Amino acid sequence: FRKNAKKAENLKKQGNGLFGKKEYKEAMKKYLEAIELLPLNKSGNAKIHCNRAAAASKMNDNDLAITCASKAIALDPNYVKAYQRRSSSYVLLDDYEKALRDLEKAQELEPENRDIAKNIKIVQKALKGAKRKDYYKILGVEKTATQQEIAKAYKKAAKKYHPDRYLDTEEKKKASEKFKDIGEAYDLLK
């Protein structure tokens, strides 16, 4: 056990070194090797999973970052840093409700942490803004798009999401809602 513990700690250090050199994929491998050496080390593995979440986040793989942070939380439900890391990934995926839930849990665990309180306010504001429809995003155009670009994007999106193109009832329903949003966006932006 002691031999494996030392080996795992060494692998974690190697992973941290690779992370520092921005070699995130290699760091992920080292972290995983460390976890596999001591699968029952809950506290240590929670930290390593959190490190994996950081590396995944740096690689812009937010789904993997969420998975890794979730594993860290499963091993240590009081690990504040894991909640913060998972929250950051949720924000990048525009899932503000889950991000806010994680931050609130982190604040419950560390009520004096000002960074958490600040981030809660930021996410609450983003959540309010997310409830409003972003018509430019619906059409897939920049806010600086010309009338021609908007018209072209509308035609392309309307063609893609026209409900008559779908046979499956569930897909048809989703396409119909999307088609309605596309029409609404075009009416407001043209």
mmCIF file with all atom_site columns, C-alpha atoms in Angstrom:
data_model
loop_
_atom_site.group_PDB
_atom_site.id
_atom_site.type_symbol
_atom_site.label_atom_id
_atom_site.label_alt_id
_atom_site.label_comp_id
_atom_site.label_asym_id
_atom_site.label_entity_id
_atom_site.label_seq_id
_atom_site.pdbx_PDB_ins_code
_atom_site.Cartn_x
_atom_site.Cartn_y
_atom_site.Cartn_z
_atom_site.occupancy
_atom_site.B_iso_or_equiv
_atom_site.pdbx_formal_charge
_atom_site.auth_seq_id
_atom_site.auth_comp_id
_atom_site.auth_asym_id
_atom_site.auth_atom_id
_atom_site.pdbx_PDB_model_num
ATOM 1   C CA . PHE A 1 1   ? 0.000   0.000  0.000   1.00 0.00 ? 1   PHE A CA 1
ATOM 2   C CA . ARG A 1 2   ? 2.740   2.443  0.989   1.00 0.00 ? 2   ARG A CA 1
ATOM 3   C CA . LYS A 1 3   ? 4.620   1.755  -2.228  1.00 0.00 ? 3   LYS A CA 1
ATOM 4   C CA . ASN A 1 4   ? 1.496   2.452  -4.302  1.00 0.00 ? 4   ASN A CA 1
ATOM 5   C CA . ALA A 1 5   ? 0.748   5.587  -2.281  1.00 0.00 ? 5   ALA A CA 1
ATOM 6   C CA . LYS A 1 6   ? 4.190   6.963  -3.021  1.00 0.00 ? 6   LYS A CA 1
ATOM 7   C CA . LYS A 1 7   ? 3.844   6.017  -6.698  1.00 0.00 ? 7   LYS A CA 1
ATOM 8   C CA . ALA A 1 8   ? 0.411   7.670  -6.888  1.00 0.00 ? 8   ALA A CA 1
ATOM 9   C CA . GLU A 1 9   ? 1.711   10.857 -5.286  1.00 0.00 ? 9   GLU A CA 1
ATOM 10  C CA . ASN A 1 10  ? 4.585   10.892 -7.783  1.00 0.00 ? 10  ASN A CA 1
ATOM 11  C CA . LEU A 1 11  ? 2.143   10.444 -10.711 1.00 0.00 ? 11  LEU A CA 1
ATOM 12  C CA . LYS A 1 12  ? 0.027   13.298 -9.370  1.00 0.00 ? 12  LYS A CA 1
ATOM 13  C CA . LYS A 1 13  ? 3.113   15.526 -9.193  1.00 0.00 ? 13  LYS A CA 1
ATOM 14  C CA . GLN A 1 14  ? 4.038   14.556 -12.754 1.00 0.00 ? 14  GLN A CA 1
ATOM 15  C CA . GLY A 1 15  ? 0.483   15.408 -13.820 1.00 0.00 ? 15  GLY A CA 1
ATOM 16  C CA . ASN A 1 16  ? 0.734   18.787 -12.090 1.00 0.00 ? 16  ASN A CA 1
ATOM 17  C CA . GLY A 1 17  ? 4.043   19.443 -13.863 1.00 0.00 ? 17  GLY A CA 1
ATOM 18  C CA . LEU A 1 18  ? 2.502   18.611 -17.239 1.00 0.00 ? 18  LEU A CA 1
ATOM 19  C CA . PHE A 1 19  ? -0.487  20.801 -16.402 1.00 0.00 ? 19  PHE A CA 1
ATOM 20  C CA . GLY A 1 20  ? 1.906   23.661 -15.678 1.00 0.00 ? 20  GLY A CA 1
ATOM 21  C CA . LYS A 1 21  ? 3.485   23.117 -19.104 1.00 0.00 ? 21  LYS A CA 1
ATOM 22  C CA . LYS A 1 22  ? -0.009  23.213 -20.678 1.00 0.00 ? 22  LYS A CA 1
ATOM 23  C CA . GLU A 1 23  ? 0.243   19.559 -21.703 1.00 0.00 ? 23  GLU A CA 1
ATOM 24  C CA . TYR A 1 24  ? -3.272  18.844 -20.497 1.00 0.00 ? 24  TYR A CA 1
ATOM 25  C CA . LYS A 1 25  ? -3.887  15.522 -22.264 1.00 0.00 ? 25  LYS A CA 1
ATOM 26  C CA . GLU A 1 26  ? -0.734  14.031 -20.827 1.00 0.00 ? 26  GLU A CA 1
ATOM 27  C CA . ALA A 1 27  ? -1.572  15.444 -17.400 1.00 0.00 ? 27  ALA A CA 1
ATOM 28  C CA . MET A 1 28  ? -4.999  13.752 -17.618 1.00 0.00 ? 28  MET A CA 1
ATOM 29  C CA . LYS A 1 29  ? -3.291  10.400 -18.259 1.00 0.00 ? 29  LYS A CA 1
ATOM 30  C CA . LYS A 1 30  ? -0.970  10.780 -15.264 1.00 0.00 ? 30  LYS A CA 1
ATOM 31  C CA . TYR A 1 31  ? -3.866  11.751 -13.004 1.00 0.00 ? 31  TYR A CA 1
ATOM 32  C CA . LEU A 1 32  ? -5.847  8.720  -14.150 1.00 0.00 ? 32  LEU A CA 1
ATOM 33  C CA . GLU A 1 33  ? -2.881  6.416  -13.487 1.00 0.00 ? 33  GLU A CA 1
ATOM 34  C CA . ALA A 1 34  ? -2.647  7.845  -9.961  1.00 0.00 ? 34  ALA A CA 1
ATOM 35  C CA . ILE A 1 35  ? -6.358  7.238  -9.343  1.00 0.00 ? 35  ILE A CA 1
ATOM 36  C CA . GLU A 1 36  ? -6.140  3.666  -10.617 1.00 0.00 ? 36  GLU A CA 1
ATOM 37  C CA . LEU A 1 37  ? -3.233  2.871  -8.263  1.00 0.00 ? 37  LEU A CA 1
ATOM 38  C CA . LEU A 1 38  ? -5.256  3.684  -5.141  1.00 0.00 ? 38  LEU A CA 1
ATOM 39  C CA . PRO A 1 39  ? -8.946  3.323  -6.017  1.00 0.00 ? 39  PRO A CA 1
ATOM 40  C CA . LEU A 1 40  ? -10.034 3.409  -2.358  1.00 0.00 ? 40  LEU A CA 1
ATOM 41  C CA . ASN A 1 41  ? -8.242  6.677  -1.512  1.00 0.00 ? 41  ASN A CA 1
ATOM 42  C CA . LYS A 1 42  ? -11.370 8.852  -1.467  1.00 0.00 ? 42  LYS A CA 1
ATOM 43  C CA . SER A 1 43  ? -9.846  12.118 -0.296  1.00 0.00 ? 43  SER A CA 1
ATOM 44  C CA . GLY A 1 44  ? -6.776  11.953 -2.514  1.00 0.00 ? 44  GLY A CA 1
ATOM 45  C CA . ASN A 1 45  ? -8.735  10.790 -5.553  1.00 0.00 ? 45  ASN A CA 1
ATOM 46  C CA . ALA A 1 46  ? -11.280 13.584 -5.093  1.00 0.00 ? 46  ALA A CA 1
ATOM 47  C CA . LYS A 1 47  ? -8.438  16.093 -5.458  1.00 0.00 ? 47  LYS A CA 1
ATOM 48  C CA . ILE A 1 48  ? -7.023  14.264 -8.477  1.00 0.00 ? 48  ILE A CA 1
ATOM 49  C CA . HIS A 1 49  ? -10.441 14.120 -10.154 1.00 0.00 ? 49  HIS A CA 1
ATOM 50  C CA . CYS A 1 50  ? -10.700 17.861 -9.539  1.00 0.00 ? 50  CYS A CA 1
ATOM 51  C CA . ASN A 1 51  ? -7.303  18.308 -11.196 1.00 0.00 ? 51  ASN A CA 1
ATOM 52  C CA . ARG A 1 52  ? -8.601  16.256 -14.138 1.00 0.00 ? 52  ARG A CA 1
ATOM 53  C CA . ALA A 1 53  ? -11.601 18.599 -14.294 1.00 0.00 ? 53  ALA A CA 1
ATOM 54  C CA . ALA A 1 54  ? -9.234  21.579 -14.478 1.00 0.00 ? 54  ALA A CA 1
ATOM 55  C CA . ALA A 1 55  ? -7.255  19.947 -17.294 1.00 0.00 ? 55  ALA A CA 1
ATOM 56  C CA . ALA A 1 56  ? -10.435 19.036 -19.194 1.00 0.00 ? 56  ALA A CA 1
ATOM 57  C CA . SER A 1 57  ? -11.635 22.605 -18.804 1.00 0.00 ? 57  SER A CA 1
ATOM 58  C CA . LYS A 1 58  ? -8.365  23.933 -20.220 1.00 0.00 ? 58  LYS A CA 1
ATOM 59  C CA . MET A 1 59  ? -8.914  21.636 -23.229 1.00 0.00 ? 59  MET A CA 1
ATOM 60  C CA . ASN A 1 60  ? -12.409 23.161 -23.635 1.00 0.00 ? 60  ASN A CA 1
ATOM 61  C CA . ASP A 1 61  ? -14.016 19.790 -22.924 1.00 0.00 ? 61  ASP A CA 1
ATOM 62  C CA . ASN A 1 62  ? -16.597 21.048 -20.457 1.00 0.00 ? 62  ASN A CA 1
ATOM 63  C CA . ASP A 1 63  ? -18.634 17.835 -20.450 1.00 0.00 ? 63  ASP A CA 1
ATOM 64  C CA . LEU A 1 64  ? -15.567 15.891 -19.338 1.00 0.00 ? 64  LEU A CA 1
ATOM 65  C CA . ALA A 1 65  ? -14.745 18.598 -16.793 1.00 0.00 ? 65  ALA A CA 1
ATOM 66  C CA . ILE A 1 66  ? -18.247 18.234 -15.335 1.00 0.00 ? 66  ILE A CA 1
ATOM 67  C CA . THR A 1 67  ? -17.874 14.446 -15.209 1.00 0.00 ? 67  THR A CA 1
ATOM 68  C CA . CYS A 1 68  ? -14.520 14.689 -13.427 1.00 0.00 ? 68  CYS A CA 1
ATOM 69  C CA . ALA A 1 69  ? -15.749 17.300 -10.949 1.00 0.00 ? 69  ALA A CA 1
ATOM 70  C CA . SER A 1 70  ? -18.848 15.188 -10.297 1.00 0.00 ? 70  SER A CA 1
ATOM 71  C CA . LYS A 1 71  ? -16.616 12.211 -9.474  1.00 0.00 ? 71  LYS A CA 1
ATOM 72  C CA . ALA A 1 72  ? -14.665 14.411 -7.071  1.00 0.00 ? 72  ALA A CA 1
ATOM 73  C CA . ILE A 1 73  ? -17.912 15.498 -5.392  1.00 0.00 ? 73  ILE A CA 1
ATOM 74  C CA . ALA A 1 74  ? -19.127 11.891 -5.179  1.00 0.00 ? 74  ALA A CA 1
ATOM 75  C CA . LEU A 1 75  ? -15.922 10.990 -3.333  1.00 0.00 ? 75  LEU A CA 1
ATOM 76  C CA . ASP A 1 76  ? -15.986 14.092 -1.117  1.00 0.00 ? 76  ASP A CA 1
ATOM 77  C CA . PRO A 1 77  ? -19.372 15.875 -0.926  1.00 0.00 ? 77  PRO A CA 1
ATOM 78  C CA . ASN A 1 78  ? -17.771 18.740 1.046   1.00 0.00 ? 78  ASN A CA 1
ATOM 79  C CA . TYR A 1 79  ? -15.100 19.547 -1.556  1.00 0.00 ? 79  TYR A CA 1
ATOM 80  C CA . VAL A 1 80  ? -15.817 23.207 -2.319  1.00 0.00 ? 80  VAL A CA 1
ATOM 81  C CA . LYS A 1 81  ? -13.266 23.542 -5.116  1.00 0.00 ? 81  LYS A CA 1
ATOM 82  C CA . ALA A 1 82  ? -14.964 20.709 -7.052  1.00 0.00 ? 82  ALA A CA 1
ATOM 83  C CA . TYR A 1 83  ? -18.328 22.503 -6.856  1.00 0.00 ? 83  TYR A CA 1
ATOM 84  C CA . GLN A 1 84  ? -16.702 25.718 -8.079  1.00 0.00 ? 84  GLN A CA 1
ATOM 85  C CA . ARG A 1 85  ? -14.940 23.947 -10.926 1.00 0.00 ? 85  ARG A CA 1
ATOM 86  C CA . ARG A 1 86  ? -18.108 22.142 -12.040 1.00 0.00 ? 86  ARG A CA 1
ATOM 87  C CA . SER A 1 87  ? -20.026 25.413 -11.805 1.00 0.00 ? 87  SER A CA 1
ATOM 88  C CA . SER A 1 88  ? -17.522 27.115 -14.124 1.00 0.00 ? 88  SER A CA 1
ATOM 89  C CA . SER A 1 89  ? -18.027 24.380 -16.709 1.00 0.00 ? 89  SER A CA 1
ATOM 90  C CA . TYR A 1 90  ? -21.799 24.653 -16.443 1.00 0.00 ? 90  TYR A CA 1
ATOM 91  C CA . VAL A 1 91  ? -21.503 28.397 -17.095 1.00 0.00 ? 91  VAL A CA 1
ATOM 92  C CA . LEU A 1 92  ? -19.472 27.742 -20.241 1.00 0.00 ? 92  LEU A CA 1
ATOM 93  C CA . LEU A 1 93  ? -22.256 25.413 -21.407 1.00 0.00 ? 93  LEU A CA 1
ATOM 94  C CA . ASP A 1 94  ? -24.880 28.101 -20.615 1.00 0.00 ? 94  ASP A CA 1
ATOM 95  C CA . ASP A 1 95  ? -26.443 25.885 -17.933 1.00 0.00 ? 95  ASP A CA 1
ATOM 96  C CA . TYR A 1 96  ? -26.780 28.662 -15.388 1.00 0.00 ? 96  TYR A CA 1
ATOM 97  C CA . GLU A 1 97  ? -29.291 26.885 -13.136 1.00 0.00 ? 97  GLU A CA 1
ATOM 98  C CA . LYS A 1 98  ? -26.907 23.998 -12.422 1.00 0.00 ? 98  LYS A CA 1
ATOM 99  C CA . ALA A 1 99  ? -24.010 26.450 -12.065 1.00 0.00 ? 99  ALA A CA 1
ATOM 100 C CA . LEU A 1 100 ? -25.980 28.442 -9.512  1.00 0.00 ? 100 LEU A CA 1
ATOM 101 C CA . ARG A 1 101 ? -26.945 25.283 -7.603  1.00 0.00 ? 101 ARG A CA 1
ATOM 102 C CA . ASP A 1 102 ? -23.274 24.275 -7.331  1.00 0.00 ? 102 ASP A CA 1
ATOM 103 C CA . LEU A 1 103 ? -22.229 27.736 -6.187  1.00 0.00 ? 103 LEU A CA 1
ATOM 104 C CA . GLU A 1 104 ? -24.982 27.815 -3.580  1.00 0.00 ? 104 GLU A CA 1
ATOM 105 C CA . LYS A 1 105 ? -23.788 24.451 -2.251  1.00 0.00 ? 105 LYS A CA 1
ATOM 106 C CA . ALA A 1 106 ? -20.212 25.762 -2.162  1.00 0.00 ? 106 ALA A CA 1
ATOM 107 C CA . GLN A 1 107 ? -21.381 28.841 -0.277  1.00 0.00 ? 107 GLN A CA 1
ATOM 108 C CA . GLU A 1 108 ? -23.257 26.638 2.180   1.00 0.00 ? 108 GLU A CA 1
ATOM 109 C CA . LEU A 1 109 ? -19.957 24.839 2.847   1.00 0.00 ? 109 LEU A CA 1
ATOM 110 C CA . GLU A 1 110 ? -17.883 28.055 2.967   1.00 0.00 ? 110 GLU A CA 1
ATOM 111 C CA . PRO A 1 111 ? -20.212 30.941 3.893   1.00 0.00 ? 111 PRO A CA 1
ATOM 112 C CA . GLU A 1 112 ? -17.337 33.418 4.341   1.00 0.00 ? 112 GLU A CA 1
ATOM 113 C CA . ASN A 1 113 ? -15.864 32.902 0.862   1.00 0.00 ? 113 ASN A CA 1
ATOM 114 C CA . ARG A 1 114 ? -16.294 36.207 -1.005  1.00 0.00 ? 114 ARG A CA 1
ATOM 115 C CA . ASP A 1 115 ? -15.343 34.754 -4.406  1.00 0.00 ? 115 ASP A CA 1
ATOM 116 C CA . ILE A 1 116 ? -18.256 32.353 -4.215  1.00 0.00 ? 116 ILE A CA 1
ATOM 117 C CA . ALA A 1 117 ? -20.659 35.157 -3.281  1.00 0.00 ? 117 ALA A CA 1
ATOM 118 C CA . LYS A 1 118 ? -19.357 37.272 -6.182  1.00 0.00 ? 118 LYS A CA 1
ATOM 119 C CA . ASN A 1 119 ? -19.732 34.394 -8.634  1.00 0.00 ? 119 ASN A CA 1
ATOM 120 C CA . ILE A 1 120 ? -23.274 33.718 -7.428  1.00 0.00 ? 120 ILE A CA 1
ATOM 121 C CA . LYS A 1 121 ? -24.236 37.290 -8.336  1.00 0.00 ? 121 LYS A CA 1
ATOM 122 C CA . ILE A 1 122 ? -22.605 36.952 -11.762 1.00 0.00 ? 122 ILE A CA 1
ATOM 123 C CA . VAL A 1 123 ? -24.390 33.665 -12.496 1.00 0.00 ? 123 VAL A CA 1
ATOM 124 C CA . GLN A 1 124 ? -27.741 35.028 -11.249 1.00 0.00 ? 124 GLN A CA 1
ATOM 125 C CA . LYS A 1 125 ? -27.384 37.939 -13.658 1.00 0.00 ? 125 LYS A CA 1
ATOM 126 C CA . ALA A 1 126 ? -26.458 35.589 -16.514 1.00 0.00 ? 126 ALA A CA 1
ATOM 127 C CA . LEU A 1 127 ? -29.439 33.384 -15.650 1.00 0.00 ? 127 LEU A CA 1
ATOM 128 C CA . LYS A 1 128 ? -31.793 36.362 -15.937 1.00 0.00 ? 128 LYS A CA 1
ATOM 129 C CA . GLY A 1 129 ? -30.288 37.255 -19.303 1.00 0.00 ? 129 GLY A CA 1
ATOM 130 C CA . ALA A 1 130 ? -30.473 33.650 -20.515 1.00 0.00 ? 130 ALA A CA 1
ATOM 131 C CA . LYS A 1 131 ? -34.212 33.568 -19.984 1.00 0.00 ? 131 LYS A CA 1
ATOM 132 C CA . ARG A 1 132 ? -34.530 36.207 -22.708 1.00 0.00 ? 132 ARG A CA 1
ATOM 133 C CA . LYS A 1 133 ? -34.263 34.897 -26.231 1.00 0.00 ? 133 LYS A CA 1
ATOM 134 C CA . ASP A 1 134 ? -31.131 35.779 -28.149 1.00 0.00 ? 134 ASP A CA 1
ATOM 135 C CA . TYR A 1 135 ? -32.513 36.146 -31.663 1.00 0.00 ? 135 TYR A CA 1
ATOM 136 C CA . TYR A 1 136 ? -29.064 36.479 -33.197 1.00 0.00 ? 136 TYR A CA 1
ATOM 137 C CA . LYS A 1 137 ? -28.033 33.196 -31.610 1.00 0.00 ? 137 LYS A CA 1
ATOM 138 C CA . ILE A 1 138 ? -31.240 31.512 -32.830 1.00 0.00 ? 138 ILE A CA 1
ATOM 139 C CA . LEU A 1 139 ? -30.355 32.458 -36.399 1.00 0.00 ? 139 LEU A CA 1
ATOM 140 C CA . GLY A 1 140 ? -26.664 31.749 -35.850 1.00 0.00 ? 140 GLY A CA 1
ATOM 141 C CA . VAL A 1 141 ? -25.449 35.218 -36.834 1.00 0.00 ? 141 VAL A CA 1
ATOM 142 C CA . GLU A 1 142 ? -23.312 37.868 -35.159 1.00 0.00 ? 142 GLU A CA 1
ATOM 143 C CA . LYS A 1 143 ? -24.963 40.902 -33.602 1.00 0.00 ? 143 LYS A CA 1
ATOM 144 C CA . THR A 1 144 ? -23.271 42.965 -36.329 1.00 0.00 ? 144 THR A CA 1
ATOM 145 C CA . ALA A 1 145 ? -24.871 40.928 -39.150 1.00 0.00 ? 145 ALA A CA 1
ATOM 146 C CA . THR A 1 146 ? -26.241 42.753 -42.180 1.00 0.00 ? 146 THR A CA 1
ATOM 147 C CA . GLN A 1 147 ? -29.840 42.399 -43.401 1.00 0.00 ? 147 GLN A CA 1
ATOM 148 C CA . GLN A 1 148 ? -28.601 40.112 -46.183 1.00 0.00 ? 148 GLN A CA 1
ATOM 149 C CA . GLU A 1 149 ? -26.761 37.857 -43.718 1.00 0.00 ? 149 GLU A CA 1
ATOM 150 C CA . ILE A 1 150 ? -29.842 37.709 -41.501 1.00 0.00 ? 150 ILE A CA 1
ATOM 151 C CA . ALA A 1 151 ? -32.071 36.806 -44.468 1.00 0.00 ? 151 ALA A CA 1
ATOM 152 C CA . LYS A 1 152 ? -29.635 34.138 -45.639 1.00 0.00 ? 152 LYS A CA 1
ATOM 153 C CA . ALA A 1 153 ? -29.348 32.648 -42.128 1.00 0.00 ? 153 ALA A CA 1
ATOM 154 C CA . TYR A 1 154 ? -33.147 32.680 -41.790 1.00 0.00 ? 154 TYR A CA 1
ATOM 155 C CA . LYS A 1 155 ? -33.654 30.798 -45.065 1.00 0.00 ? 155 LYS A CA 1
ATOM 156 C CA . LYS A 1 156 ? -31.012 28.224 -44.147 1.00 0.00 ? 156 LYS A CA 1
ATOM 157 C CA . ALA A 1 157 ? -32.390 27.673 -40.622 1.00 0.00 ? 157 ALA A CA 1
ATOM 158 C CA . ALA A 1 158 ? -36.026 27.632 -41.778 1.00 0.00 ? 158 ALA A CA 1
ATOM 159 C CA . LYS A 1 159 ? -35.180 25.008 -44.375 1.00 0.00 ? 159 LYS A CA 1
ATOM 160 C CA . LYS A 1 160 ? -33.289 22.893 -41.837 1.00 0.00 ? 160 LYS A CA 1
ATOM 161 C CA . TYR A 1 161 ? -35.949 23.023 -39.115 1.00 0.00 ? 161 TYR A CA 1
ATOM 162 C CA . HIS A 1 162 ? -39.141 23.012 -41.166 1.00 0.00 ? 162 HIS A CA 1
ATOM 163 C CA . PRO A 1 163 ? -41.469 20.571 -39.360 1.00 0.00 ? 163 PRO A CA 1
ATOM 164 C CA . ASP A 1 164 ? -42.494 18.847 -42.604 1.00 0.00 ? 164 ASP A CA 1
ATOM 165 C CA . ARG A 1 165 ? -38.939 17.487 -42.924 1.00 0.00 ? 165 ARG A CA 1
ATOM 166 C CA . TYR A 1 166 ? -39.353 15.297 -39.825 1.00 0.00 ? 166 TYR A CA 1
ATOM 167 C CA . LEU A 1 167 ? -41.300 12.052 -39.541 1.00 0.00 ? 167 LEU A CA 1
ATOM 168 C CA . ASP A 1 168 ? -40.762 11.225 -35.876 1.00 0.00 ? 168 ASP A CA 1
ATOM 169 C CA . THR A 1 169 ? -43.423 12.907 -33.702 1.00 0.00 ? 169 THR A CA 1
ATOM 170 C CA . GLU A 1 170 ? -40.969 14.030 -31.016 1.00 0.00 ? 170 GLU A CA 1
ATOM 171 C CA . GLU A 1 171 ? -38.460 15.396 -33.544 1.00 0.00 ? 171 GLU A CA 1
ATOM 172 C CA . LYS A 1 172 ? -41.282 17.107 -35.432 1.00 0.00 ? 172 LYS A CA 1
ATOM 173 C CA . LYS A 1 173 ? -42.431 18.817 -32.212 1.00 0.00 ? 173 LYS A CA 1
ATOM 174 C CA . LYS A 1 174 ? -38.893 20.070 -31.417 1.00 0.00 ? 174 LYS A CA 1
ATOM 175 C CA . ALA A 1 175 ? -38.393 21.232 -35.011 1.00 0.00 ? 175 ALA A CA 1
ATOM 176 C CA . SER A 1 176 ? -41.744 23.019 -34.929 1.00 0.00 ? 176 SER A CA 1
ATOM 177 C CA . GLU A 1 177 ? -40.745 24.964 -31.804 1.00 0.00 ? 177 GLU A CA 1
ATOM 178 C CA . LYS A 1 178 ? -37.360 25.809 -33.289 1.00 0.00 ? 178 LYS A CA 1
ATOM 179 C CA . PHE A 1 179 ? -39.030 26.832 -36.566 1.00 0.00 ? 179 PHE A CA 1
ATOM 180 C CA . LYS A 1 180 ? -41.359 29.144 -34.636 1.00 0.00 ? 180 LYS A CA 1
ATOM 181 C CA . ASP A 1 181 ? -38.377 30.726 -32.824 1.00 0.00 ? 181 ASP A CA 1
ATOM 182 C CA . ILE A 1 182 ? -36.575 31.186 -36.158 1.00 0.00 ? 182 ILE A CA 1
ATOM 183 C CA . GLY A 1 183 ? -39.590 32.956 -37.644 1.00 0.00 ? 183 GLY A CA 1
ATOM 184 C CA . GLU A 1 184 ? -39.919 35.172 -34.571 1.00 0.00 ? 184 GLU A CA 1
ATOM 185 C CA . ALA A 1 185 ? -36.213 36.024 -34.708 1.00 0.00 ? 185 ALA A CA 1
ATOM 186 C CA . TYR A 1 186 ? -36.388 36.904 -38.388 1.00 0.00 ? 186 TYR A CA 1
ATOM 187 C CA . ASP A 1 187 ? -39.489 39.084 -37.915 1.00 0.00 ? 187 ASP A CA 1
ATOM 188 C CA . LEU A 1 188 ? -37.740 41.081 -35.195 1.00 0.00 ? 188 LEU A CA 1
ATOM 189 C CA . LEU A 1 189 ? -34.351 41.386 -36.883 1.00 0.00 ? 189 LEU A CA 1
ATOM 190 C CA . LYS A 1 190 ? -35.286 42.066 -40.513 1.00 0.00 ? 190 LYS A CA 1
#
